[in-house]
Amino acid sequence: MSRGSAKPKRRKAAGAALRYEHRPGRPNADGAKKRDWGCAWGCVVLPGFVVLLMPLVLFETYWGHELWGDVAPV
């Protein structure tokens, strides 16, 4: 009994990685990798969060007692 569609006494074809050699001047398949933006994302998000929160902190610091002084418990 034969296995698969290969003819008897015929070698199995080589895999794709073994079939072709890298030609000089042609871009490498491994060369097109995506950049890792994880650190840059953290460097943008954390200062951005602080910039958005600072007006709220300053507002509370300078005008908090005038706005909430009568309502807030002592």
Short mmCIF file of C-alpha atoms in Angstrom, two decimals:
data_model
loop_
_atom_site.label_atom_id
_atom_site.label_comp_id
_atom_site.label_asym_id
_atom_site.label_seq_id
_atom_site.Cartn_x
_atom_site.Cartn_y
_atom_site.Cartn_z
CA MET A 1 0.00 0.00 0.00
CA SER A 2 1.31 3.42 -0.87
CA ARG A 3 1.19 6.37 1.46
CA GLY A 4 -0.22 9.66 0.21
CA SER A 5 -0.15 10.69 -3.42
CA ALA A 6 3.59 10.11 -3.98
CA LYS A 7 4.48 7.55 -6.60
CA PRO A 8 6.35 4.46 -5.45
CA LYS A 9 10.16 4.75 -5.30
CA ARG A 10 9.96 8.52 -5.52
CA ARG A 11 11.53 10.78 -2.92
CA LYS A 12 9.29 13.13 -1.01
CA ALA A 13 9.58 16.76 -2.11
CA ALA A 14 11.65 19.08 0.03
CA GLY A 15 9.94 21.57 2.29
CA ALA A 16 9.65 25.21 1.25
CA ALA A 17 12.56 26.27 3.45
CA LEU A 18 14.87 23.77 1.75
CA ARG A 19 13.76 24.48 -1.78
CA TYR A 20 15.00 28.03 -2.30
CA GLU A 21 18.23 29.74 -1.37
CA HIS A 22 18.45 33.39 -0.42
CA ARG A 23 19.49 35.51 -3.37
CA PRO A 24 21.74 38.53 -2.75
CA GLY A 25 19.91 41.82 -3.28
CA ARG A 26 16.53 40.38 -2.41
CA PRO A 27 14.99 41.45 0.93
CA ASN A 28 15.09 38.87 3.68
CA ALA A 29 11.77 37.37 4.79
CA ASP A 30 12.75 37.92 8.45
CA GLY A 31 13.78 41.53 7.86
CA ALA A 32 10.26 43.00 7.80
CA LYS A 33 9.50 42.89 11.52
CA LYS A 34 7.18 45.30 13.28
CA ARG A 35 8.59 47.74 15.77
CA ASP A 36 7.82 47.35 19.44
CA TRP A 37 5.98 50.49 20.57
CA GLY A 38 5.20 49.25 24.11
CA CYS A 39 7.70 51.54 25.85
CA ALA A 40 6.78 54.56 23.72
CA TRP A 41 3.10 53.97 24.48
CA GLY A 42 3.84 54.02 28.21
CA CYS A 43 5.95 57.15 27.86
CA VAL A 44 3.02 58.92 26.19
CA VAL A 45 0.14 57.62 28.31
CA LEU A 46 1.58 58.27 31.76
CA PRO A 47 2.56 61.93 31.21
CA GLY A 48 -0.72 62.46 29.34
CA PHE A 49 -2.64 61.16 32.33
CA VAL A 50 -0.74 63.54 34.62
CA VAL A 51 -1.40 66.47 32.29
CA LEU A 52 -5.13 65.71 32.34
CA LEU A 53 -5.21 65.38 36.13
CA MET A 54 -3.16 68.47 37.01
CA PRO A 55 -5.94 71.01 36.26
CA LEU A 56 -8.24 69.14 38.63
CA VAL A 57 -5.64 69.13 41.39
CA LEU A 58 -4.81 72.81 40.92
CA PHE A 59 -8.51 73.72 40.80
CA GLU A 60 -9.10 71.95 44.11
CA THR A 61 -5.97 73.47 45.68
CA TYR A 62 -6.72 77.10 44.81
CA TRP A 63 -10.53 77.29 44.77
CA GLY A 64 -11.66 74.19 46.69
CA HIS A 65 -12.23 75.86 50.02
CA GLU A 66 -14.16 78.75 48.45
CA LEU A 67 -16.47 76.37 46.55
CA TRP A 68 -16.96 73.59 49.10
CA GLY A 69 -16.12 75.32 52.40
CA ASP A 70 -19.74 75.86 53.41
CA VAL A 71 -20.97 72.40 52.39
CA ALA A 72 -18.09 70.14 53.38
CA PRO A 73 -17.86 68.79 56.93
CA VAL A 74 -15.00 70.05 59.08
#
